[in-house]
mmCIF file of C-alpha atoms and ligand atoms in Angstrom:
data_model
loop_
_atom_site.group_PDB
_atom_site.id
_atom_site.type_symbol
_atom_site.label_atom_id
_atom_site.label_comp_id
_atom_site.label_asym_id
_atom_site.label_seq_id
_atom_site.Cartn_x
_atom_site.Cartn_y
_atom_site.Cartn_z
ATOM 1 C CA UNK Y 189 138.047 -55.593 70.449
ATOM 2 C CA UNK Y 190 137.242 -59.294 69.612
ATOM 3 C CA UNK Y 191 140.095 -61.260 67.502
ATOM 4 C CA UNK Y 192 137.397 -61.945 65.125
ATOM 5 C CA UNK Y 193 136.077 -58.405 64.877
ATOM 6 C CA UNK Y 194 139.438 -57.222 65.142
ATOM 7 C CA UNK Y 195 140.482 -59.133 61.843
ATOM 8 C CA UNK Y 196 137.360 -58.013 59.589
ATOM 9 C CA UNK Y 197 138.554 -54.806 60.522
ATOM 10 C CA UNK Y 198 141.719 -55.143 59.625
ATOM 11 C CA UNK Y 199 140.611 -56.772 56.354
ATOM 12 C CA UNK Y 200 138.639 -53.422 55.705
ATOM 13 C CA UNK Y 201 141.554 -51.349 56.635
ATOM 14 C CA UNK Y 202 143.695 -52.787 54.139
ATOM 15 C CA UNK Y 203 141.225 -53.746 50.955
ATOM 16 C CA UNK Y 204 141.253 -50.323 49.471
ATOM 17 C CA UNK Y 205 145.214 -50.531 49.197
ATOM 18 C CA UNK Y 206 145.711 -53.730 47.696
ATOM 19 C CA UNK Y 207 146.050 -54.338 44.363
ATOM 20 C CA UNK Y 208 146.259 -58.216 42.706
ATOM 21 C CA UNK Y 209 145.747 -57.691 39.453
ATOM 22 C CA UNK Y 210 147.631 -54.399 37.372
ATOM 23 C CA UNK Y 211 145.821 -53.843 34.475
ATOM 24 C CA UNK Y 212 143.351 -51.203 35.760
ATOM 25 C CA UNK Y 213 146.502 -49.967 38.095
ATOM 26 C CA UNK Y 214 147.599 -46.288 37.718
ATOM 27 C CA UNK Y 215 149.578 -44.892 40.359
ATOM 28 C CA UNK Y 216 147.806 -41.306 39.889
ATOM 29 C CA UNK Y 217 144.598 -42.382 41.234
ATOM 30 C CA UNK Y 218 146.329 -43.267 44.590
ATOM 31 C CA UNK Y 219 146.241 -40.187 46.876
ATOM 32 C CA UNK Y 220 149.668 -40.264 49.633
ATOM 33 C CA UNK Y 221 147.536 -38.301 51.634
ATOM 34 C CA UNK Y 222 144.393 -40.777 52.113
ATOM 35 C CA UNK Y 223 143.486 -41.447 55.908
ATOM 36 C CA UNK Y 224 139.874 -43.131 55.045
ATOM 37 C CA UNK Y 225 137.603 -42.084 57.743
ATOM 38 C CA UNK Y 226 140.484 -40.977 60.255
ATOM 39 C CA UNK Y 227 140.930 -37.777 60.530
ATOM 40 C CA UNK Y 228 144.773 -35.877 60.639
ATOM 41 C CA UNK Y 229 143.541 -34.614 64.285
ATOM 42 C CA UNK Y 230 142.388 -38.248 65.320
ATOM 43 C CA UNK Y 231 145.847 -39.557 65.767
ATOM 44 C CA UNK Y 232 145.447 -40.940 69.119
ATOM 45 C CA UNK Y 233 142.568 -43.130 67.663
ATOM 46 C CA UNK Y 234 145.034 -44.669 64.946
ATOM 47 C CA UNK Y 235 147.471 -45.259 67.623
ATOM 48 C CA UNK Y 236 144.912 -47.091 69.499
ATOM 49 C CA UNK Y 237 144.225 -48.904 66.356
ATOM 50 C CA UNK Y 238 147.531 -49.689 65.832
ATOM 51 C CA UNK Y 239 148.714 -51.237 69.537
ATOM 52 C CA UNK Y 240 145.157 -53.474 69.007
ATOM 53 C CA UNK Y 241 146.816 -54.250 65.499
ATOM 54 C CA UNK Y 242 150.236 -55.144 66.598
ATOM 55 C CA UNK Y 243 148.540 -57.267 69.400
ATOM 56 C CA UNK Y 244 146.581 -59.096 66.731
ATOM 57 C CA UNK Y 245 149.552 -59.851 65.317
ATOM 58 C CA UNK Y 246 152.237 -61.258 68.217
ATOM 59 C CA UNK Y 247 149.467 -63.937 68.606
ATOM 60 C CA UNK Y 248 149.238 -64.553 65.029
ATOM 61 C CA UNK Y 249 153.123 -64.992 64.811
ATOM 62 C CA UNK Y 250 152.904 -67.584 67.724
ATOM 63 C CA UNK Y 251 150.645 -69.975 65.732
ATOM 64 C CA UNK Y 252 152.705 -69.646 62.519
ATOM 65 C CA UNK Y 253 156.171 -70.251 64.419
ATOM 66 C CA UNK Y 254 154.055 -73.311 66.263
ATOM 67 C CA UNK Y 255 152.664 -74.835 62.915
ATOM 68 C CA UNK Y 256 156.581 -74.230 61.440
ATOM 69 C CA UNK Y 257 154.680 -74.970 57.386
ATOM 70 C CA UNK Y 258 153.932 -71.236 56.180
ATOM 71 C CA UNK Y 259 156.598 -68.912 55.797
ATOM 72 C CA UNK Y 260 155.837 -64.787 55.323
ATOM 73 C CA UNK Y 261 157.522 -62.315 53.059
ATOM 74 C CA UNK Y 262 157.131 -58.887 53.433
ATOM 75 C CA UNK Y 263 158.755 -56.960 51.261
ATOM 76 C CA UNK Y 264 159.034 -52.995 51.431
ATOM 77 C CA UNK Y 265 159.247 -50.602 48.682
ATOM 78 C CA UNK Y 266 159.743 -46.535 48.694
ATOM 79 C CA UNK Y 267 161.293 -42.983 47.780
ATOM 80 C CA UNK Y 268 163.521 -42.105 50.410
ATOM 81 C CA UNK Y 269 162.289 -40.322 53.606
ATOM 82 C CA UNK Y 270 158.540 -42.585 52.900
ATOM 83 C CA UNK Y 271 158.880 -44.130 56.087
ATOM 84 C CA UNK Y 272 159.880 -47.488 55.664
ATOM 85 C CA UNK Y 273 162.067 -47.992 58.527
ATOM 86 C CA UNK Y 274 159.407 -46.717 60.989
ATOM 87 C CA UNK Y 275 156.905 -48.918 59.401
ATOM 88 C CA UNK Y 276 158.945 -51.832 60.209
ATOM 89 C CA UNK Y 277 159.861 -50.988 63.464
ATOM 90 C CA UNK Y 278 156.326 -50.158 64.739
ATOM 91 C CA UNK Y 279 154.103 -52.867 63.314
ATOM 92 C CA UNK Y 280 156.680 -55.670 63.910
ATOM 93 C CA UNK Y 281 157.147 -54.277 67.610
ATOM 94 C CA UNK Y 282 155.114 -56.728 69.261
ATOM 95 C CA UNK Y 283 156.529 -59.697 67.223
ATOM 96 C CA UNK Y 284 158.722 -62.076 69.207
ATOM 97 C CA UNK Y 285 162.048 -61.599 67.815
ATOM 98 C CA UNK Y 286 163.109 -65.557 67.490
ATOM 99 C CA UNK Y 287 160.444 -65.868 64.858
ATOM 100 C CA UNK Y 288 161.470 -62.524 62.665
ATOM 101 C CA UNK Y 289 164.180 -61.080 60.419
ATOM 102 C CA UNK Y 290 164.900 -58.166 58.768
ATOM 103 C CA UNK Y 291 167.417 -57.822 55.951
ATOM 104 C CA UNK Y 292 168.298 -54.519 53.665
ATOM 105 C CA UNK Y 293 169.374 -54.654 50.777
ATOM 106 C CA UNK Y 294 171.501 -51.909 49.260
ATOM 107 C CA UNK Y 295 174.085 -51.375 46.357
ATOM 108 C CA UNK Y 296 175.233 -54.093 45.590
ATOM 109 C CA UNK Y 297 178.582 -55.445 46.512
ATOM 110 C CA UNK Y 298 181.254 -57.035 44.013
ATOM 111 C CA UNK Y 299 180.092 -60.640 45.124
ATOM 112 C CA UNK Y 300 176.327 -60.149 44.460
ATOM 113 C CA UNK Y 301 177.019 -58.668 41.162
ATOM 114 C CA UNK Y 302 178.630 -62.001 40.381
ATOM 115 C CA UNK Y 303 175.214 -63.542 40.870
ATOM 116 C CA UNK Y 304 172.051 -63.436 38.996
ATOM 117 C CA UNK Y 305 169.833 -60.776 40.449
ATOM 118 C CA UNK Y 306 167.730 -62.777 42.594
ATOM 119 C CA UNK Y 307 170.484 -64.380 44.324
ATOM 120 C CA UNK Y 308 170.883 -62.179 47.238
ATOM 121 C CA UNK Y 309 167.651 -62.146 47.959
ATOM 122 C CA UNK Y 310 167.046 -65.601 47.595
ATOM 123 C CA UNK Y 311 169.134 -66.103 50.440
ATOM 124 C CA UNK Y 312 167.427 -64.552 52.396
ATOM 125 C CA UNK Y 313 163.402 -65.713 51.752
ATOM 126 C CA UNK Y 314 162.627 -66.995 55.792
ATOM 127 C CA UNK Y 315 162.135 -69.547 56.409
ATOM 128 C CA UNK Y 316 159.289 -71.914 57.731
ATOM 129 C CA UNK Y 317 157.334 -70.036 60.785
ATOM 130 C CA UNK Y 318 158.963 -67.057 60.685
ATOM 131 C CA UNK Y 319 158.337 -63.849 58.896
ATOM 132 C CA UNK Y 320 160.987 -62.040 57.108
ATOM 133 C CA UNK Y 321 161.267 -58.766 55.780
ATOM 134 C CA UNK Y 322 162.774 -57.296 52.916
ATOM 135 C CA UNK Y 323 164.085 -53.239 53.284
ATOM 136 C CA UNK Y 324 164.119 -52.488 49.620
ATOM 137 C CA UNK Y 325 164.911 -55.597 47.590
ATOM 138 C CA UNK Y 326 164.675 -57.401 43.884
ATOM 139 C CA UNK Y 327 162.365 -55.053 42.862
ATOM 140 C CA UNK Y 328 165.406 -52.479 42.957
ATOM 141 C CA UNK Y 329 165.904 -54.002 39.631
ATOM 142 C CA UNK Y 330 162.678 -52.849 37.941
ATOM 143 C CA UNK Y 331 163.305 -49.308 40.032
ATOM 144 C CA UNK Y 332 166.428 -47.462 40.436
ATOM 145 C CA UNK Y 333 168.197 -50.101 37.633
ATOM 146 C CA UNK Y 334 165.312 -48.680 35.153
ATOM 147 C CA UNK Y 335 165.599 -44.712 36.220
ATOM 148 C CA UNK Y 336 169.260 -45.287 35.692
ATOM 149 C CA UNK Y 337 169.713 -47.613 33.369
ATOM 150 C CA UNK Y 338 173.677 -47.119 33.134
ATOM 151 C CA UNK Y 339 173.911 -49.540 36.602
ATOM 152 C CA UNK Y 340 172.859 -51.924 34.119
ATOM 153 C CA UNK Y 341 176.278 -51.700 32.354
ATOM 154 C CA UNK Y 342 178.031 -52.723 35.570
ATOM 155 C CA UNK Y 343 176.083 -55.670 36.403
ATOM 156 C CA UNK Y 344 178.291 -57.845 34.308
ATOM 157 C CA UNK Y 345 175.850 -59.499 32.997
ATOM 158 C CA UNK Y 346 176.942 -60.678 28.911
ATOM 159 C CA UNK Y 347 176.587 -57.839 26.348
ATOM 160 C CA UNK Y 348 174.226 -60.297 23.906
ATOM 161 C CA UNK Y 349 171.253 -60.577 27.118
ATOM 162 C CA UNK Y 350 171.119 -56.995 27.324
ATOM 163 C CA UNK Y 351 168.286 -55.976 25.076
ATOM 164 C CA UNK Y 352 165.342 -54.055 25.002
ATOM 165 C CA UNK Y 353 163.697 -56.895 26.716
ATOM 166 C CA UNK Y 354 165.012 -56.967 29.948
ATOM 167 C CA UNK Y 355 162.605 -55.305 31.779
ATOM 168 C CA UNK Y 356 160.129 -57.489 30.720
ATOM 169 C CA UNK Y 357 161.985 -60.317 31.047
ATOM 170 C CA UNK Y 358 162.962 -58.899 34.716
ATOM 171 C CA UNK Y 359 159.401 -58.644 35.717
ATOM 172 C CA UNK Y 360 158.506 -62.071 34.041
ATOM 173 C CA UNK Y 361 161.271 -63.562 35.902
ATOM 174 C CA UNK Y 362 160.029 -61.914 39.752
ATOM 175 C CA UNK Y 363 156.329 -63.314 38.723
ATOM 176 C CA UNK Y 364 158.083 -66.493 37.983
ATOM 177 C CA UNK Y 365 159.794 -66.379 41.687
ATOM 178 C CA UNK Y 366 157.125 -65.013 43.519
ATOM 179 C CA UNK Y 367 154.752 -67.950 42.509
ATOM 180 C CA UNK Y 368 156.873 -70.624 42.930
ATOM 181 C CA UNK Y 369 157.503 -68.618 46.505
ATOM 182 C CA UNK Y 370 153.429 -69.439 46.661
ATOM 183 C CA UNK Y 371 153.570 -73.170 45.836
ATOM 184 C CA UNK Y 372 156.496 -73.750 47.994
ATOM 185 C CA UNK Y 373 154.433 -72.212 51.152
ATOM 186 C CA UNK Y 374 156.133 -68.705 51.145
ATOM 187 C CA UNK Y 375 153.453 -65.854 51.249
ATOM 188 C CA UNK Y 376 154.859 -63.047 49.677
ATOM 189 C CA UNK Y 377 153.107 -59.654 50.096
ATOM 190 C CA UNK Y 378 154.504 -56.434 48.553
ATOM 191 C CA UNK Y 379 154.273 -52.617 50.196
ATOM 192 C CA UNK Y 380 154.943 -49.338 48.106
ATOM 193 C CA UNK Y 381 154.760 -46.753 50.652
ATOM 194 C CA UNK Y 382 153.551 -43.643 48.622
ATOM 195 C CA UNK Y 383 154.901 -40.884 49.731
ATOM 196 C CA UNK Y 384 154.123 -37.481 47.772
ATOM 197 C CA UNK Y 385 157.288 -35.260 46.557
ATOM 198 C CA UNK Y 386 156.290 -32.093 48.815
ATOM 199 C CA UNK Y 387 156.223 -33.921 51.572
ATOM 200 C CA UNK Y 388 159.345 -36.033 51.032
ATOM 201 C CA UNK Y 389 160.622 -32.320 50.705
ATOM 202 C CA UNK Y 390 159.699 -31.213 54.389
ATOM 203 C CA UNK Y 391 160.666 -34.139 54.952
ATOM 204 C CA UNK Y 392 164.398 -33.791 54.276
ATOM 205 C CA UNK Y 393 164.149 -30.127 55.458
ATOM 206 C CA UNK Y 394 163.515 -31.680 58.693
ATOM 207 C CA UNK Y 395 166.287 -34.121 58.632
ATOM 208 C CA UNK Y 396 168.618 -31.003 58.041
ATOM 209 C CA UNK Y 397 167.070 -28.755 60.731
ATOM 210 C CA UNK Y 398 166.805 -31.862 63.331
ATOM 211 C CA UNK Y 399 170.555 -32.019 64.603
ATOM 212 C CA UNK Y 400 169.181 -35.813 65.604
ATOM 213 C CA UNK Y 401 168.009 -36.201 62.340
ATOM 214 C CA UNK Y 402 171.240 -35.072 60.500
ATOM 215 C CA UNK Y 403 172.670 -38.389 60.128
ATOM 216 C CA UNK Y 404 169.581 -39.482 58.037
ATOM 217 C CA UNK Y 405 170.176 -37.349 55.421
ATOM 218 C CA UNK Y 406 171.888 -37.641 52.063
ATOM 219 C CA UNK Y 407 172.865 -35.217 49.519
ATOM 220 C CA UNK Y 408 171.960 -38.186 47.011
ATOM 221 C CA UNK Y 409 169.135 -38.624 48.367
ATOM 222 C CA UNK Y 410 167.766 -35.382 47.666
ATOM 223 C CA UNK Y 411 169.266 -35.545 44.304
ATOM 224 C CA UNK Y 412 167.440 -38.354 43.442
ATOM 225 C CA UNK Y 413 164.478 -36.068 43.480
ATOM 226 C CA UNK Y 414 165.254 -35.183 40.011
ATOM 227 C CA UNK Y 415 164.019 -38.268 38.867
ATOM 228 C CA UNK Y 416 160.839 -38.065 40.763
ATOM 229 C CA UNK Y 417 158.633 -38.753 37.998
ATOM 230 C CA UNK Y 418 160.661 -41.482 36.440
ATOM 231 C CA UNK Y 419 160.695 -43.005 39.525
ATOM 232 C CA UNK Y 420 156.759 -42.913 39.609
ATOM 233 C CA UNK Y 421 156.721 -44.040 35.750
ATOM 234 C CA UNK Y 422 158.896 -47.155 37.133
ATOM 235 C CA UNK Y 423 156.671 -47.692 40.433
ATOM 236 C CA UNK Y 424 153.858 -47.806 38.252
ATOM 237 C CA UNK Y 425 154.920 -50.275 35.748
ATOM 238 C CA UNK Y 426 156.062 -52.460 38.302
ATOM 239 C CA UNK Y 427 153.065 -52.971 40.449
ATOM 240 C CA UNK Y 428 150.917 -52.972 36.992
ATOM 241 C CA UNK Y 429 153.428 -56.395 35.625
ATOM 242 C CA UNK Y 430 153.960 -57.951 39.398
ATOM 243 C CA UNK Y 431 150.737 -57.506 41.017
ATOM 244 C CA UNK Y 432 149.099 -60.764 41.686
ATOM 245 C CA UNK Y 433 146.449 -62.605 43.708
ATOM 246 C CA UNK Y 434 149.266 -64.808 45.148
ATOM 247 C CA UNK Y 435 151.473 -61.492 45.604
ATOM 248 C CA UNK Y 436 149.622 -58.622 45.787
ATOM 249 C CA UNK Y 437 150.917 -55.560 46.493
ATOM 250 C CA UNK Y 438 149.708 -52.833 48.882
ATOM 251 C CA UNK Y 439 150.144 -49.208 47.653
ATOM 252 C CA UNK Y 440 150.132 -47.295 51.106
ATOM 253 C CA UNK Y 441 148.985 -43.705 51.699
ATOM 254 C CA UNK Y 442 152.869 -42.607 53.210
ATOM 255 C CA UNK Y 443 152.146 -38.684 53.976
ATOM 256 C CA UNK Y 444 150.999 -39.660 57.510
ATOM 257 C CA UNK Y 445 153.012 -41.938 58.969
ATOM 258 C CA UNK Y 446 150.635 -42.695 61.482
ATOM 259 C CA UNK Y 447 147.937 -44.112 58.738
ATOM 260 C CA UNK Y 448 150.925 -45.960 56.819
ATOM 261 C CA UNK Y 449 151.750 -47.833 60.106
ATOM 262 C CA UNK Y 450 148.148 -48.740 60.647
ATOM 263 C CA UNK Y 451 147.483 -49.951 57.176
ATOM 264 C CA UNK Y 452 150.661 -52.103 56.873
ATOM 265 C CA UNK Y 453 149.799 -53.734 59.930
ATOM 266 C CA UNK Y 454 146.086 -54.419 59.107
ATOM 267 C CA UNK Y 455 147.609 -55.863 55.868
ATOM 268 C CA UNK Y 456 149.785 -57.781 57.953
ATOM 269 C CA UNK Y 457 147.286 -59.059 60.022
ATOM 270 C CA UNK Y 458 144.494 -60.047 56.878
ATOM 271 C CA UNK Y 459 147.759 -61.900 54.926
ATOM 272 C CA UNK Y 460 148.825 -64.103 58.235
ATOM 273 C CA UNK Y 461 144.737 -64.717 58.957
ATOM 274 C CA UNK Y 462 144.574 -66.192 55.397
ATOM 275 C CA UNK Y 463 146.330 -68.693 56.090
ATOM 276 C CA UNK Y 464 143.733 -70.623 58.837
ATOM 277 C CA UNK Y 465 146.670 -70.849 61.268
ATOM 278 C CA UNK Y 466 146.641 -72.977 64.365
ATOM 279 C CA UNK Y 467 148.481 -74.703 66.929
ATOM 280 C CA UNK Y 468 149.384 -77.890 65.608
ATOM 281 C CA UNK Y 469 146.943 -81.314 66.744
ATOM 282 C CA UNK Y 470 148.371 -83.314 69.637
ATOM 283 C CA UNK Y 471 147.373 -87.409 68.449
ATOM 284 C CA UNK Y 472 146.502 -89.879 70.360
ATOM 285 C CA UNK Y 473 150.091 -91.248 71.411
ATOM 286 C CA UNK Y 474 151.348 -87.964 72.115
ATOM 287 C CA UNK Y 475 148.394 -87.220 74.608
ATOM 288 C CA UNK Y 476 149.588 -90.319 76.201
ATOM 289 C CA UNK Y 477 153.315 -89.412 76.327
ATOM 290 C CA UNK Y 478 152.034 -85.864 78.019
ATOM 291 C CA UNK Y 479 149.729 -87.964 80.701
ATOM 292 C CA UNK Y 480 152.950 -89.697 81.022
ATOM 293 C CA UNK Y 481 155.168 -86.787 81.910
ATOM 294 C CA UNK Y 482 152.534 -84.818 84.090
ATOM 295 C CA UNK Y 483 152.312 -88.324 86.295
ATOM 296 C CA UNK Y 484 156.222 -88.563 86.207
ATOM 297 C CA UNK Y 485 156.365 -84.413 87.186
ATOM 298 C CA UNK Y 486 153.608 -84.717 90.187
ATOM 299 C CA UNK Y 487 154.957 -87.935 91.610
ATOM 300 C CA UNK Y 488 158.416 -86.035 92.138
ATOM 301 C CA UNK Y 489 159.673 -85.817 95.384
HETATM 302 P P1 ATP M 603 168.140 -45.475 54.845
HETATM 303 O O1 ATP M 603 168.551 -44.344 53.972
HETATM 304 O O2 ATP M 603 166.815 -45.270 55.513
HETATM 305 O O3 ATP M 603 169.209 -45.937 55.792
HETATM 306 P P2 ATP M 603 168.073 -46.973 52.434
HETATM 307 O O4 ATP M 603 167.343 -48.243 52.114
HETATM 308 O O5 ATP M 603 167.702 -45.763 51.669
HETATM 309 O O6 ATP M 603 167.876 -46.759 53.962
HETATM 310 P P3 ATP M 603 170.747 -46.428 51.636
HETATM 311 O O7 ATP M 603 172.043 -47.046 51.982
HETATM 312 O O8 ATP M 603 170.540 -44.997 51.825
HETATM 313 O O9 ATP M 603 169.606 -47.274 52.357
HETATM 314 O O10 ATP M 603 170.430 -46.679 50.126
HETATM 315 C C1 ATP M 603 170.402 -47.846 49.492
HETATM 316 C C2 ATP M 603 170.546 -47.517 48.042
HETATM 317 O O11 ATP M 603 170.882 -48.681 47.356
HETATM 318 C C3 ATP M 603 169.260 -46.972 47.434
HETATM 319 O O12 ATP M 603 169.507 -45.782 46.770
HETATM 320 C C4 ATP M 603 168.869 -48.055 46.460
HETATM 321 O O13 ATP M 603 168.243 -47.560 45.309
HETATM 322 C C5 ATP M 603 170.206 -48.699 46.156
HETATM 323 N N1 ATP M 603 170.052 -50.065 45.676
HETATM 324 C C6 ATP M 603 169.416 -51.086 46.272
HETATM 325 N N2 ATP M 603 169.416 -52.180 45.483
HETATM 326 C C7 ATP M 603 170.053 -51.835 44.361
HETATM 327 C C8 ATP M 603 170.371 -52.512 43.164
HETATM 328 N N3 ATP M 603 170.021 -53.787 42.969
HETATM 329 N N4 ATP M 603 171.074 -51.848 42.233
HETATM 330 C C9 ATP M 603 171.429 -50.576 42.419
HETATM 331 N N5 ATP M 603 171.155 -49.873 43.508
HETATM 332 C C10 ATP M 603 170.476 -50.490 44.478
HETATM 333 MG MG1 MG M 604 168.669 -43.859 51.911
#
């Protein structure tokens, strides 16, 4: 396919998942187990889709490592068992390494709870030309924080801040971030990988019946499925107060993994196409230099 036609498709791909503005948000009308028009036994066609996508993309990544002015956030979101980690490791397997990072972001240790809550992550925003990834991040703070609202006790944060507030404060605050992300030349795009609860189940009965999949699983993980809806109550809220035209977020179908791969890289590949990339504009006195150098190359003995 045509890089043109390759990119409107893309754009199509992704549209129905993205969501820039919350108010009309509601986490119920998004179906884990939407595949559009593919259909479950049309795999090999989304696969297809995919290696075209993840093409799309490595030349995409050269251009914005060659203009070095735009940096890209991604930022990854989901119930255990969702898929995240294959998600990252399919659509970004075409992506020259030099130009991408990946950082997760889990419990936090003594030192990061002696920061603010955006410090650790702040750290790590990429920069210029590359693209960075975030495996769970901030947005742990709005998540499990809120469905167990007793880590909040051990952030050490001073007894008088903690009122009723802070969660909207929390989400004002990652607005606050995320835009001045924008103005600084960061784009920052946001994936919740919806994954329903049965098959999260099968799932983790997999990961216990799979002797190569036993190291995957965690008792706490499956405990965690107690919480299921106040999980969803706290996914929902936070794409409704953080979902914006400069950070939208993309609420992915996650029952088939092989849809959730090709959506997140079609998103991918609209997000980095926004931007009008291209090689940067050789002037006058550089053409010169290069003449220069070619003569000084050919006349070599
Ligand atoms: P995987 O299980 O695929 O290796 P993971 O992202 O689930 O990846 P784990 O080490 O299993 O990694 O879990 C990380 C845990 O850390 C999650 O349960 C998550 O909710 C928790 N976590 C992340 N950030 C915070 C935070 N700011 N406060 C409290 N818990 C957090
Ligand atoms: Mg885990």
């Amino acid at each position: 396919m045509k890089a043109d036609k390759l990119v409107k498709r893309a754009r199509e791909l992704a549209a129905p998942f993205r969501v820039t503005s919350g108010q009309n948000f509601r986490l119920k009308d998004c179906d884990p187990g939407n595949t559009l028009e593919f259909d479950t036994k049309d795999k090999e066609r989304a696969k297809e889709a995919l290696a075209q996508g993840v093409q799309a993309l490595s030349a995409l990544q050269d251009k914005l490592y060659a203009q070095d002015q735009w940096a890209v956030l991604l930022i990854f979101q989901a119930m255990d068992a969702a898929g995240k980690d294959g998600a990252i490791k399919h659509v970004m397997s075409g992506v020259n390494p030099q130009g991408c990072e990946v950082h997760s972001f889990k419990a936090p240790t003594s030192e990061e709870l002696d920061h603010d809550f955006l410090w650790r992550c702040s750290k790590r925003v990429p920069e210029r030309g590359r693209i960075g990834i975030f495996n769970r991040s901030y947005y742990e703070e709005t998540l499990v924080v809120r469905v167990h609202p007793e880590i909040l006790g051990k952030q050490k944060i001073p007894r008088s801040l903690l009122t009723k507030n802070i969660w909207s404060q929390r989400f004002e605050d990652i607005r606050a971030f995320e835009r001045y992300l924008a103005r600084n030349g960061v784009l920052v795009c946001k994936f919740f990988l919806n994954v329903s609860k049965a098959e999260q189940k099968k799932r983790f009965l997999a990961r216990i019946d799979t002797p190569e999949k036993n190291w995957k699983f965690s008792t706490a993980d499956s405990h965690e499925r107690q919480f299921w809806n106040d999980y969803q109550q706290a996914y929902e809220e936070t794409i409704r107060q953080t979902a914006t035209e400069e950070a939208p977020w993309y609420v992915v179908p996650a029952d088939n993994k092989w849809f959730t791969r090709v959506v997140v890289a079609a998103a991918v590949i609209d997000a980095l196409d926004s931007l009008r990339l291209g090689y940067p504009q050789v002037g006058p006195g550089q053409r010169a230099e290069l003449a220069a150098a070619k003569k000084e190359l050919l006349a070599e003995k």
